[in-house]
Amino acid sequence: MNGPQLSDLPDESELLGPYVSSLRRRALQAGELSAVRTFSDGFLMKFLRARDFDVELSLKLLLNYQRWRRESPEISTCLSPSSVLGLLNTSYHTTLPQRDHTGSRVLIYRIAQWNPKDWSAFQVFRVSLMTSEIISMETETQRRGLKAIFDLQGWTLGHALQITPSLARKISSVLSDSFPLKVRGIHLVNEPMFFRPVFSMIRPFLPDKIKQRIHMHGADFQETLSDFFSPHVLPPEYGGEGPEIEQVCQDWTKQLLQSENLLQQIADHPTGDIAVTDGL
């Protein structure tokens, strides 16, 4: 069986056991993970599915993930939704209730709702990490990945000044080789001309396959977004027929707040046995 076929098997399939055991053995032997004494099956499965059950590539991704967490404590050690509740309450971010036609999760970020005088780029990035950790535990998301829509209306110099080269590298690492999620598409809408210098900082760190999945739609985005997303998936503000953006943002904020304890467990013990359902 090839990687995608293995990925479609249920976690408890006997065919997956050797891959999980092999990755666990390799991870426990890795010198830089010597402080970690156990890896749950669920934790390892995220990395195997993200790399289509290539154990060598899965191990590399796992090592990158652990290294990224160690090198980014200002982001990874605080996964408390209540700490950024003011930002969440602005309807800055949501995960849409409907998956797209390929089964991918669809995330929306609304830059106009982020006031850089109130919230640092690290806090904003932390919101993205919270969502990523939650949805990466969903079996269907492990298989089908995610697509993100960034609405850049309201982008200002104040936003741009927050994105340092160091942060740009951290963002690109998560998008490419340091997090167990398949990024299937990145869609930019309402992007102003002066966003391009920031994008130019991030772009060199991205692999070619991610660069090819970035789509710039401009201000006339509703027609072109429909080429990628069915109407029932998107809110009406983005040319769809789904629930309104304010409602879905409120719903996802509620979901994150309900996951506060779970997220703290992940922050404290990311390799542990933590379960979540696909009903999120």
Backbone as a ProteinNet text record, in pm:
[ID]
protein_1_A
[PRIMARY]
MNGPQLSDLPDESELLGPYVSSLRRRALQAGELSAVRTFSDGFLMKFLRARDFDVELSLKLLLNYQRWRRESPEISTCLSPSSVLGLLNTSYHTTLPQRDHTGSRVLIYRIAQWNPKDWSAFQVFRVSLMTSEIISMETETQRRGLKAIFDLQGWTLGHALQITPSLARKISSVLSDSFPLKVRGIHLVNEPMFFRPVFSMIRPFLPDKIKQRIHMHGADFQETLSDFFSPHVLPPEYGGEGPEIEQVCQDWTKQLLQSENLLQQIADHPTGDIAVTDGL
[TERTIARY]
84.5	0	87.9	43.7	121	80.9	149.3	127.3	-16.1	-75.4	-213.9	-311.4	-288.3	-375.9	-361.3	-238.3	-216	-281.8	-272.9	-328.6	-478.6	-544.8	-689.7	-734.8	-640.8	-676.5	-704.4	-789.6	-814.4	-690.7	-681	-563.8	-535.1	-640.5	-623.2	-588.7	-573.7	-540.3	-406.8	-402.9	-279.1	-170.1	-208.9	-109.8	-28.4	-81.9	-11.2	84.3	62.9	143.3	293.9	344.2	489.6	546.4	470.7	517.1	525	422.2	420.9	537.3	558	666.7	802.9	818.3	946.2	975.9	875.3	896.5	924.9	854.1	878.1	1022.6	1065.8	1201.7	1305.2	1284.8	1380	1380.2	1261.4	1251.4	1318.2	1298.4	1358.1	1510.2	1560.1	1704.7	1769.4	1687.8	1740.7	1801.4	1924.6	1994.7	1926.6	1874.1	1815.3	1679	1626.7	1500	1521.2	1643.4	1677.1	1594.4	1545.6	1466.6	1323.2	1281.5	1145.4	1146.2	1062	1062.9	953.3	854.5	745.9	682.8	631.7	557.2	429.7	315.5	189.2	165.9	84.3	51.1	-14	-105.7	-175.9	-82.5	14.8	113.1	193.8	241.8	323.9	243.5	115.7	32.4	20.2	19.8	11.9	128.1	247.1	366.5	373.4	327.3	326	229.3	110.5	14.6	62.3	127.4	175.2	281	347.4	452.3	421.6	292.5	245.8	320.3	343.6	399.5	542.2	613.5	758.3	823	874.2	924	1039.9	1128.2	1243.8	1198.7	1107.9	1057.3	973.1	900.5	819.7	908.6	1019.3	1114.5	1174	1210.3	1265.8	1166	1038.8	934.8	917.3	918	903.7	1018.3	1140.1	1256.4	1246.8	1201.9	1186.1	1080.5	972.3	863.3	913.8	984.2	1035.8	1140	1221.3	1322.8	1255.4	1152.4	1081.1	1019.1	959.4	899.3	1003.6	1120.3	1226.7	1277.3	1286.6	1344.2	1241.5	1114.2	1008.9	922.6	983.2	903.5	802.6	832.7	740.7	608.1	606.1	483.8	431	517.2	473.7	439.7	490.3	467.2	338.7	274.8	148.3	41.9	-38.6	-144.8	-280.8	-291.3	-414.1	-503	-617.8	-709.2	-756.2	-772.4	-819.4	-717.9	-589.4	-486.4	-496.1	-565	-582.5	-731.2	-814	-958.7	-1001.6	-935.9	-970.5	-952.4	-845.2	-821.6	-924.8	-950.8	-1048.7	-1187.7	-1221.2	-1354	-1372.8	-1265	-1277.6	-1320.4	-1337.9	-1367.7	-1251.4	-1131.6	-1009.2	-992.5	-1037	-1000.8	-1112.9	-1119.5	-1212.6	-1164.6	-1214.3	-1207.8	-1350.8	-1374	-1509.9	-1568.7	-1699.1	-1761	-1762.3	-1762.6	-1765.7	-1625.9	-1588.6	-1465.1	-1488.8	-1381.1	-1398	-1419.4	-1429.4	-1464.6	-1359	-1237.1	-1130.4	-1120.5	-1199.6	-1192.9	-1102.6	-1041.8	-951.3	-1028.3	-969.5	-1018.6	-991.8	-1080	-1062.8	-1057.8	-947.6	-924.9	-930.4	-980	-982.3	-917	-832	-768.9	-802	-850.2	-894.8	-805.7	-709.3	-606.2	-663.7	-771.6	-829.9	-874.5	-900.1	-945.9	-830	-708.7	-589.4	-534.8	-544.9	-486.1	-345	-241.7	-104.2	-62.3	-139.7	-109.4	-152.7	-247.1	-299.8	-241.8	-208.6	-167.5	-39.7	57.9	183.9	169.2	263.4	261.6	278.9	352.1	369	235.4	155.4	23.5	-68	-58.8	-140.5	-100	28.9	79.8	37.8	30.3	-9.2	-151.7	-238.9	-375.9	-372.9	-290.7	-278.8	-226.4	-129.8	-73.6	-177.4	-260.8	-366.7	-459.8	-505.2	-592.9	-522.9	-398	-323.6	-308.7	-280	-265.9	-398.1	-508.3	-638.4	-675.4	-667.5	-713.6	-616.5	-489.5	-393.5	-423.9	-511.2	-549.9	-670.9	-730.3	-844.6	-794.3	-841.3	-794.7	-816.8	-933.6	-963.7	-873.3	-838.6	-748.3	-606.6	-564.7	-434.5	-426.7	-537.5	-540.8	-551.1	-636.3	-672.6	-609.6	-549.8	-480.5	-571	-514.6	-587.5	-561.5	-653.1	-636	-668.7	-591.4	-608.7	-637.2	-731	-763	-720.1	-632	-587.3	-648.7	-737.8	-799.5	-713.8	-642.2	-543.5	-598.4	-729.4	-787.9	-752.8	-709.5	-672.2	-526.5	-448	-304.3	-236.6	-159.5	-96.3	52.9	120.3	262.3	282.9	187.9	197.4	201.6	125.1	131.3	267	310.3	434.6	554.2	557.9	671.2	679.9	569.2	569	633.4	638.3	689.4	839.9	918.4	1063.7	1115	1239.7	1295.3	1293.6	1317.3	1315.3	1176.8	1073.8	937.4	898.3	943.8	914.8	967.6	1086.8	1143.2	1059.2	1012.5	929.8	798.9	738.7	614.2	637.3	743.6	770.8	803	867.3	898.5	771.8	675.5	549.2	477.4	483.3	415	480.7	609.5	681.7	728.3	801.5	867.5	873.3	790.4	800.8	667.5	564.1	435.4	364.8	301.8	240.7	103	100.1	-22	15.9	-65	-43.3	-111.9	-34.2	-89.9	-122.9	-253	-297.3	-319.6	-329.4	-351.2	-348.8	-293.1	-291.8	-348.9	-456.9	-527.3	-524.3	-467.9	-459.3	-564.2	-646.4	-746.2	-726.8	-764.9	-753.7	-610.5	-514.1	-374.9	-333	-281.5	-235.4	-93.4	-51.9	81.4	189.9	169.2	276.6	277.6	198	213.5	327.5	359.4	456	595.4	646.8	777.8	778.7	669.3	661.1	655.4	574.2	565.2	700.4	775.3	907.9	1005.2	982.8	1066.5	1038.3	911.2	870.1	896.8	873	876.2	1006.8	1125.4	1248.4	1263.3	1197.7	1210	1112.8	1021.8	918.8	966.1	932.9	965.6	879.9	925.6	856.4	711.6	685.3	548	451.4	500.6	415.2	398.6	506.3	497.1	392.4	385.9	291.1	146.2	128.7	-6.2	-53.7	23.1	-16.1	-87.7	-206.1	-288.6	-324.8	-294.3	-327.5	-450.8	-556.9	-685.3	-717.6	-649.2	-675.7	-810.9	-860.4	-986.4	-1107.9	-1092.9	-1203.3	-1193.3	-1195.1	-1164.8	-1284.1	-1404.9	-1519.6	-1534.5	-1512.5	-1526	-1415.2	-1291.6	-1180.5	-1176.1	-1220.4	-1226.4	-1321.5	-1424.6	-1522.8	-1463.1	-1347	-1278.6	-1217.2	-1200.7	-1133.3	-1225.6	-1333.4	-1421.1	-1566.6	-1641.1	-1784.5	-1858.9	-1968.8	-2042.6	-2085.6	-2122	-2171.6	-2062.6	-1936.1	-1823.7	-1797.7	-1802.2	-1759.6	-1872.1	-1837.4	-1936.3	-1977.4	-2093.5	-2138.6	-2042.1	-1968.3	-1871.5	-1759.4	-1745.5	-1641.4	-1702	-1826.3	-1891	-1958.2	-1975.1	-2034.9	-2177	-2225.9	-2362.6	-2366.1	-2250.4	-2244.1	-2283.7	-2267.3	-2299	-2214	-2263	-2191	-2061.6	-1965.6	-1830.7	-1829.9	-1910.3	-1912.6	-1957.6	-2054.6	-2106.9	-2003.3	-1937.5	-1840.8	-1717	-1682.6	-1571.5	-1608.1	-1730.1	-1776.1	-1778.7	-1824.7	-1832.9	-1693.9	-1596.6	-1461.4	-1394.9	-1419.9	-1367.5	-1420.4	-1547.8	-1608.2	-1540.5	-1513	-1448.1	-1307.6	-1233.7	-1099.2	-1103.8	-1197	-1208	-1243.7	-1326.2	-1360.7	-1241.7	-1142.7	-1023.4	-906.2	-931.7	-823.3	-736.8	-799.4	-722.9	-646.4	-711.8	-646.9	-523	-535.4	-423	-309.5	-342.9	-237.6	-164.8	-239.4	-175.2	-77.1	-117.3	-30.4	94.8	76.7	190.7	288.3	233.7	318.5	377.4	296.5	338.4	296.2	361.6	316.2	324.8	405.2	420	324.7	239.7	156.7	34.4	-41.1	-160.1	-280.6	-315	-424.6	-521.1	-647	-744.7	-841.5	-884.4	-987.3	-1067.5	-1193.2	-1277.4	-1274.5	-1323.3	-1329.2	-1450.5	-1525.5	-1646.2	-1622.5	-1495.8	-1465.1	-1504.8
-119.9	0	124.8	227.9	352	440	552.5	639.6	688.2	747.8	794	682	561.4	449.1	410.9	411.2	383.9	491.2	614.5	725.8	712.1	651.7	637.9	525.3	442.6	335.2	392.2	327.1	374.3	356.8	437.6	433.7	294.7	218.3	88	-23.9	7.6	-94	-160.2	-294.1	-368.2	-332.1	-287.9	-252.6	-129.9	-45.7	76.7	54.1	-52.3	-78.9	-77	-144.1	-143.6	-4	81.1	217.7	298.6	283.7	354	306.1	174.7	118.8	163.6	166.3	207.7	353.5	439.5	581.4	602.6	531.3	545.4	503.5	391.9	344.8	446.8	500.4	598.5	726	768.3	891.6	876	760.5	737.9	726.1	691.1	680.3	813.4	910.9	1041	1114.5	1155.6	1220.6	1345.8	1427.1	1553.7	1536.2	1412.8	1385.1	1297.5	1295.6	1207.1	1235.4	1359.7	1394.1	1341.4	1301.7	1250.5	1099.4	1049	906.8	827.2	895.2	821.7	905.9	835.9	899	818.4	883.1	811.3	777.5	674.2	636.9	753.3	822.9	934.1	1046.1	1074.6	1178.2	1138.2	1014.7	969.6	962.2	927.5	914.8	1047.5	1158.5	1290.1	1309.4	1269.7	1290.8	1190.7	1069	969.3	1009.2	1054.8	1094.8	1220.2	1309.7	1433.5	1405.3	1290.3	1254.4	1121.6	1087.8	970.9	843.6	828	707.2	675.4	776.7	763.9	788.1	682.9	693.8	792.1	792.2	882.4	1028.4	1060.9	1198.1	1234.9	1136.4	1161.2	1193.5	1121.8	1148.9	1288.5	1325.8	1459.6	1567.4	1547.7	1643.6	1650.2	1534.8	1531.6	1605.5	1581.9	1651	1801.6	1841.2	1984.4	2046.5	1973.8	2022.1	2043.2	1945.9	1957.7	2070.6	2084	2190.7	2327.7	2338	2465	2505.6	2409.8	2439.6	2489.1	2424.1	2465.3	2604.8	2635.5	2763.2	2876.2	2844.6	2946.7	2942	2948.7	2936.9	3049.9	3166.2	3279.4	3252.5	3150.9	3113.1	2979.4	2880.9	2743.1	2709.1	2785.7	2747.2	2803.8	2896.3	2951.2	2931.7	2828.5	2800.9	2822.4	2932.3	2963.3	3056.9	3009.5	3097.1	3217	3198.3	3309.5	3422.5	3392.2	3496.6	3589.9	3546.9	3630.4	3645.4	3638.9	3644.2	3775.7	3885.4	4014	4013.4	3951	3939.8	3847.4	3733.5	3639.5	3702.7	3786.2	3848.9	3955.2	3991.9	4086.3	4016.1	3882.6	3802.4	3802.7	3792.5	3788.8	3656.3	3546.7	3415.5	3314	3221.8	3109.6	2989.9	2874.8	2753.5	2726.3	2722.6	2709.8	2572.7	2567	2439.9	2335	2379	2285.6	2269.3	2145.6	2121.3	2149.1	2168.3	2192.4	2059	2063.9	1944.9	1835.6	1868.8	1768	1714	1770	1727.7	1813	1917.2	2004	2094.8	2121	2225.6	2361.1	2458.4	2592.1	2692.9	2767	2866.1	3005.2	3102.4	3242	3330.2	3420.9	3521.1	3658.6	3750.5	3882.6	3990.1	4036	4124.8	4255.9	4304.5	4432.4	4427.2	4306.9	4292.5	4291.1	4282.9	4280.7	4422.8	4478.5	4609.2	4586.7	4621	4593.5	4673.6	4775.1	4848.8	4769.7	4679.6	4601.6	4460.2	4404.2	4264.3	4249.7	4183.3	4163.1	4053.6	4049.9	3945.6	3808	3799.4	3670.8	3620.8	3709.4	3669.2	3626.5	3697.7	3663.8	3526.4	3503.4	3375.2	3262.5	3294.2	3194.9	3145.4	3235.5	3195.7	3089.6	3112.6	3017.8	2883.4	2887.3	2763.1	2685.1	2755.8	2688.1	2612.2	2679.5	2613.8	2497.6	2516.9	2411.1	2287.6	2309	2194.4	2119.3	2191.6	2127.2	2047.5	2110.8	2041.2	1932.1	1940.4	1836.1	1704.7	1707.1	1585.6	1518.1	1582.9	1526.6	1433.8	1312.1	1215.3	1263.9	1319.3	1363.2	1479.6	1566.2	1677.2	1626.3	1525.7	1464.1	1411.6	1358.2	1302.1	1409.2	1509.1	1602.6	1740.9	1771.3	1898	2018.3	2135.5	2260.5	2357.3	2453.3	2566.7	2692	2795.9	2917.9	3036.2	3120.7	3245.4	3360.7	3445	3562.8	3686.4	3749.9	3873.2	3989.1	4052.4	4154.3	4296.5	4308.6	4442.8	4504.3	4630.4	4696	4678.8	4611.7	4596.4	4733.2	4760.7	4891.7	4876.2	4988.9	4988.1	4931.1	4955.7	4902.2	4750.7	4687.2	4541.9	4498.9	4568.8	4530.2	4536.4	4637	4653.5	4542.5	4471.6	4361.3	4234.3	4223.7	4101	4115.8	4071.9	4077.4	3959	3965.4	3849.4	3721.4	3734.2	3616.7	3554.4	3638.1	3586.8	3530.2	3593.6	3544	3401.9	3375	3240.2	3140.9	3184.4	3095.6	3061.2	3161.3	3138.7	3041.9	3065.4	2980.9	2838	2820.8	2686.3	2607.4	2672.8	2605.1	2569.1	2655.6	2630.8	2519.3	2496	2405.4	2275.7	2281.5	2158.1	2140.1	2212.5	2202.3	2178.2	2145.4	2117.8	2006.7	1910.6	1794.9	1822.7	1914.1	1942.6	1965.4	1915.2	1938.6	2069.3	2166	2293.7	2279.7	2273.6	2247.7	2374.9	2489.2	2612.8	2733.1	2843	2970.2	3075.1	3138.3	3233.7	3372.5	3468.2	3606	3689.3	3761.3	3849.6	3990.1	4088.1	4230.1	4269.7	4204.4	4235.3	4369.3	4463.8	4593.7	4581.9	4679.7	4677.4	4670.3	4742.7	4747.9	4624.8	4523.1	4394.1	4314.2	4345.1	4264	4258.5	4366.9	4354.9	4250	4239.8	4138.7	3999.5	3984	3855	3815.9	3914.6	3887.7	3834.9	3870.1	3818.2	3671	3633.2	3496.6	3401.8	3449.1	3363.2	3284.2	3343.1	3266.6	3143.6	3142.8	3029.4	2916.6	2939.8	2840.2	2745.1	2616.3	2523.5	2552.3	2505.2	2533.5	2486.6	2371.4	2319.7	2410.7	2478.3	2573.3	2700.5	2747.4	2866.5	2847.3	2727	2699.4	2694.3	2684.1	2676.3	2810.3	2915.9	3049.5	3120.1	3171.2	3236.4	3376.4	3476.7	3615.2	3656.7	3691.3	3717.9	3866.1	3952.6	4094.7	4134	4250.9	4302.6	4236.1	4186.8	4119.2	3969	3933.2	3794.7	3700.9	3752.8	3663.7	3567.8	3617.3	3529.9	3425.4	3465.4	3370.7	3273	3313.2	3219.1	3104.2	3134.9	3031.8	2923.8	2951	2848.3	2741.7	2775.3	2684.9	2630.9	2704.6	2666.1	2667.2	2565.5	2559.9	2665.3	2718	2824.3	2787.6	2661.6	2624.4	2628.3	2633.9	2634	2773.7	2874.5	3009.6	3094	3187.2	3284.9	3377.9	3442.1	3532.6	3648	3689.8	3798.9	3761	3632	3585.1	3515.1	3554.2	3505	3370.8	3323.4	3192.6	3198.5	3083.2	3070.4	3011.3	3003.8	2948.3	3049.7	3015.2	3108.3	3235	3344.4	3471.8	3464.6	3545.6	3538.9	3567.1	3662	3692.8	3570.9	3498.4	3381.7	3270.4	3241.3	3131.2	3167.3	3296	3338.1	3317.5	3355.3	3335	3187	3105	2961	2900.7	2942.9	2886.3	2937.7	3063.3	3115.8	3033.3	3000.6	2917.6	2780.6	2723.9	2593.2	2599.1	2704.3	2719.1	2732.5	2812	2830.3	2698.5	2618.2	2488.1	2392.5	2424.1	2339.7	2391.4	2485	2547.6	2443.3	2351.3	2250.5	2158.4	2121.1	2036.4	2104.2	2231.1	2305.2	2320	2335.9	2344.7	2211.5	2100.9	1969.6	1956.2	2004.2	1998	2082.3	2201.8	2289.3	2225.3	2156.6	2096.4	1962.7	1881.6	1746.1	1715.7	1774	1761	1619.5	1532.3	1395.2	1297.6	1345.5	1257	1205	1124.4	1059.9	1148	1235	1329.4	1304.4	1295.1	1258.5	1372.7	1382.2	1478.5	1415	1450.7	1392.6	1479.7	1423	1497.6	1588.9	1597.9	1679.1	1825	1864.9	2005.2	2093.2
0	0	0	-70.7	-70.2	48	64.4	179.7	194.9	90.1	102.7	138	85	119.2	265.8	315.2	456.9	542.8	497.5	574.6	591.9	494.5	500.6	594	638.1	730.3	869.2	947	1084.2	1171	1274.5	1361	1416.2	1443.5	1507.4	1408.6	1280.9	1182.1	1214.7	1204	1230.5	1130.3	1012.4	910.1	948.5	1036.9	1075.8	1192.6	1266.5	1385.6	1362.2	1258	1235.4	1209.7	1143.7	1116.5	1246.8	1330.7	1458.9	1545.7	1550.8	1632.4	1581.8	1450.2	1392.5	1422.4	1407.7	1436.2	1584.4	1670.5	1814.7	1848.6	1793.5	1820.3	1772.7	1653.2	1600	1683.3	1726.6	1804.9	1941.6	2004.2	2136	2127.8	2011.1	1991.5	1955.2	1917.6	1875.3	1994.8	1980.6	2090.3	2141.5	2051	2093.9	2160	2158.5	2226.8	2350.1	2401.2	2513.1	2638.3	2651.1	2770.2	2760.8	2641.4	2622.1	2641.3	2731.3	2765.5	2695.5	2641.9	2577	2466.8	2366.6	2257.9	2238.8	2255.6	2240.1	2093.4	2069.1	1931.9	1858.2	1926.7	1863.2	1822.1	1905.5	1873.3	1750.2	1745.3	1632.9	1503.6	1515.9	1396.6	1321.5	1394.3	1329.1	1231.8	1274.5	1192.5	1077.7	1102.6	995.3	885	921.7	818.5	745.7	817.6	754	647.9	658.4	561.9	493	482.6	407.8	447.6	576.5	636.8	590.9	547.6	527.5	663.9	726.3	864.1	873.8	775.3	779	775.5	685.1	675.3	797.4	852.3	971.9	1090	1102.1	1210.7	1195.7	1075.2	1051.9	1091.9	1055.8	1091.4	1242.5	1308.8	1454.5	1522.6	1475.3	1532.7	1510.4	1391.7	1363.4	1453.5	1474	1560.8	1702.7	1756.5	1892.4	1902.7	1799.5	1798.2	1790.7	1707.3	1693.3	1826.2	1897	2026.5	2125.8	2126	2219.1	2186.3	2059.1	2017.1	2013	2036.7	2032.2	2157.5	2276	2399.4	2416.9	2356.9	2369.1	2299.6	2215	2144.2	2194.1	2206.7	2229.3	2373.1	2470.2	2610.1	2667.9	2597.3	2644.9	2537.5	2555	2459.1	2524.6	2596.3	2669.4	2588.5	2540.1	2465.3	2547.6	2676.9	2760.2	2765.4	2740.2	2743.2	2623.6	2517.7	2397.4	2365.7	2470	2449.2	2385.3	2422.7	2363.4	2212.8	2165.4	2021.4	1956.6	2018.8	1964	1955.6	2052.3	2055.4	1947.9	1879.7	1767.7	1639	1644.1	1525	1427.1	1484.6	1403.4	1329.8	1391.6	1338.3	1356	1260.9	1274.6	1195.1	1234	1152.4	1107.8	978.7	927.3	961.9	985.4	1025.4	914.8	788.6	676.5	616.7	589.1	515	366.2	292.1	148.7	75.8	-54.8	-133.1	-126.5	-85.9	-72.4	69.9	160.9	300.8	387.1	329.3	405.1	500.8	615.6	703.5	637.1	662	604.4	718.4	726.5	831.2	770	846.7	800.9	906.9	860.5	946.5	889.3	975.6	930.8	994.1	916.1	968.5	1021.4	961.7	1005.3	1151	1203.4	1341.4	1441.3	1390.7	1476	1489.1	1609.3	1638.1	1692.6	1615.5	1659.4	1782.4	1818.2	1941.2	2064.9	2045.8	2157.6	2164.5	2048.1	2043	1960.4	2017.7	1946.6	1842.1	1749.2	1646.7	1710.2	1821.4	1890	1943.3	1998.9	2049.9	1935.7	1824.7	1707.8	1653.2	1645.7	1597.9	1692.7	1821.4	1921.5	1894.9	1848.9	1814.3	1704.2	1603.9	1494.2	1543.6	1635.1	1687.5	1768	1844.6	1920.8	1827.1	1723.5	1627.8	1559.6	1521.9	1453	1540.4	1669	1758.7	1771.9	1780.1	1795	1669.6	1553.9	1433.6	1389.5	1430.8	1393.7	1464.3	1562.8	1633.7	1568.5	1471.3	1399.1	1288.1	1287.7	1188.5	1046.1	1018.5	882.5	840.7	934.9	903.3	881.8	956.2	931.9	788.9	741.2	605.8	498	519.8	412.2	425.4	540.6	555.9	574.9	551.7	572.2	458.3	447.2	357.3	437.8	418.3	497	405.7	450.7	381.6	471.9	422.9	496.6	431.6	504.8	456.6	505.3	412.3	447.3	439.8	429.8	437.1	572.2	571.2	695.7	733.8	647	674	675	780.6	797.1	822.8	829.7	863	1003.1	1091.6	1227.1	1227.9	1139.7	1127.4	1072.2	967.5	900.6	995.5	1080.9	1171.8	1275.5	1296.6	1392.8	1336.3	1204.3	1141.3	1117.5	1212.6	1202.5	1120.2	1071.3	999.8	1083.5	1213.1	1301.2	1305.9	1320.1	1323.3	1187.2	1081.1	946.5	929.4	983.1	975.5	1055.4	1173.2	1255.4	1183.6	1119.6	1046.6	930.6	855.2	739	781.7	897.2	946.2	975.1	1038.7	1067.9	938.8	839.3	712.5	632.3	653.3	564	627.6	738.4	783.4	933.8	1011	1156.6	1226.5	1150.1	1214.2	1137.4	1208.5	1142.3	1082.7	987.9	912	766.5	676.7	534.4	494.5	451.3	406.1	257.8	226.6	89.7	8.9	77.2	3.6	95.4	47.2	119.1	24.8	66.2	-19.4	45	-26.1	22	-50.6	26.1	-34.2	20.6	-59	-21.1	14	-49.7	-14.3	-75.5	6.7	-43.8	-99.1	-174.5	-233.4	-125.9	-14.2	85.7	177.7	144.4	211.9	149.5	27.1	-46.5	17.1	76.7	142.8	254.4	328.7	434.4	371.6	268.9	202.5	143.1	98.5	41.9	146.4	274.2	382.3	408.6	397.3	428.7	311.8	191.4	73	55.2	75.2	50.9	139.5	255.1	346.6	314	219.3	188.5	78.2	90.3	-18.7	-141	-254.6	-380.4	-378.7	-316.1	-319.9	-243.8	-138.6	-66.5	-149	-210.7	-295.6	-405	-460	-568.1	-518.3	-387.4	-330.4	-275.3	-298.3	-254.7	-369.2	-338.8	-441.1	-393.4	-475.6	-444.5	-524.5	-453.8	-518.5	-532.7	-456.7	-465.2	-406.8	-447.8	-394.4	-458.6	-581.1	-649.8	-625.9	-498.8	-461.8	-467.9	-461.8	-446	-563.5	-683.8	-800.5	-805.4	-775.4	-786.6	-670.1	-552	-440.2	-472.3	-548.4	-583.4	-672.7	-731.1	-810	-720.2	-592.2	-499.3	-389.8	-357.9	-247.7	-292.2	-252.4	-282.7	-202	-253.5	-183.4	-42.1	-18.1	114.2	220.9	178.1	273.1	327.7	239.9	275	333.9	423.7	472	357.5	369.2	262	238.3	341.4	324.9	227.7	202.2	110.3	-11.3	-42.3	-163	-148.8	-24.5	-4.3	47.5	86.1	135	276.1	341.6	475.5	580.8	708.6	817.5	807.6	863.1	858.1	937.4	895.7	952.3	1102.2	1148.3	1291.5	1372.2	1320	1390.9	1398.6	1286.4	1287.8	1370.6	1375.9	1462.5	1609.4	1645.4	1783.3	1819	1726.2	1751.4	1773.2	1691.8	1707.6	1834.7	1869.6	1996.3	2112.5	2107.7	2213.2	2217.5	2098.6	2092.8	2152.4	2122	2177.5	2329.3	2379.1	2523.5	2592.4	2529.5	2585.1	2582.6	2500.2	2486.6	2569.7	2659.8	2737.8	2809.1	2881.1	2954.7	2860.2	2751.6	2652.2	2595.1	2560.8	2504.2	2604.7	2731.8	2832.6	2846.8	2835.2	2836.4	2720.3	2603.1	2485.8	2507.9	2564.9	2590.6	2688.2	2788.6	2892.5	2850.4	2778.5	2742.1	2599.1	2500.2	2360.9	2306	2366.9	2313.1	2380.5	2471.2	2551.2	2480	2552.5	2498.3	2526.2	2432	2445.6	2331.4	2361.6	2258	2231.2	2107.6	2068.8	1955.6	1944.3	1839.7	1715.5	1604.8	1479.2	1474.9	1582	1581.8	1607.4	1624.3	1651.5	1534
[MASK]
++++++++++++++++++++++++++++++++++++++++++++++++++++++++++++++++++++++++++++++++++++++++++++++++++++++++++++++++++++++++++++++++++++++++++++++++++++++++++++++++++++++++++++++++++++++++++++++++++++++++++++++++++++++++++++++++++++++++++++++++++++++++++++++++++++++++++++++++++++++++

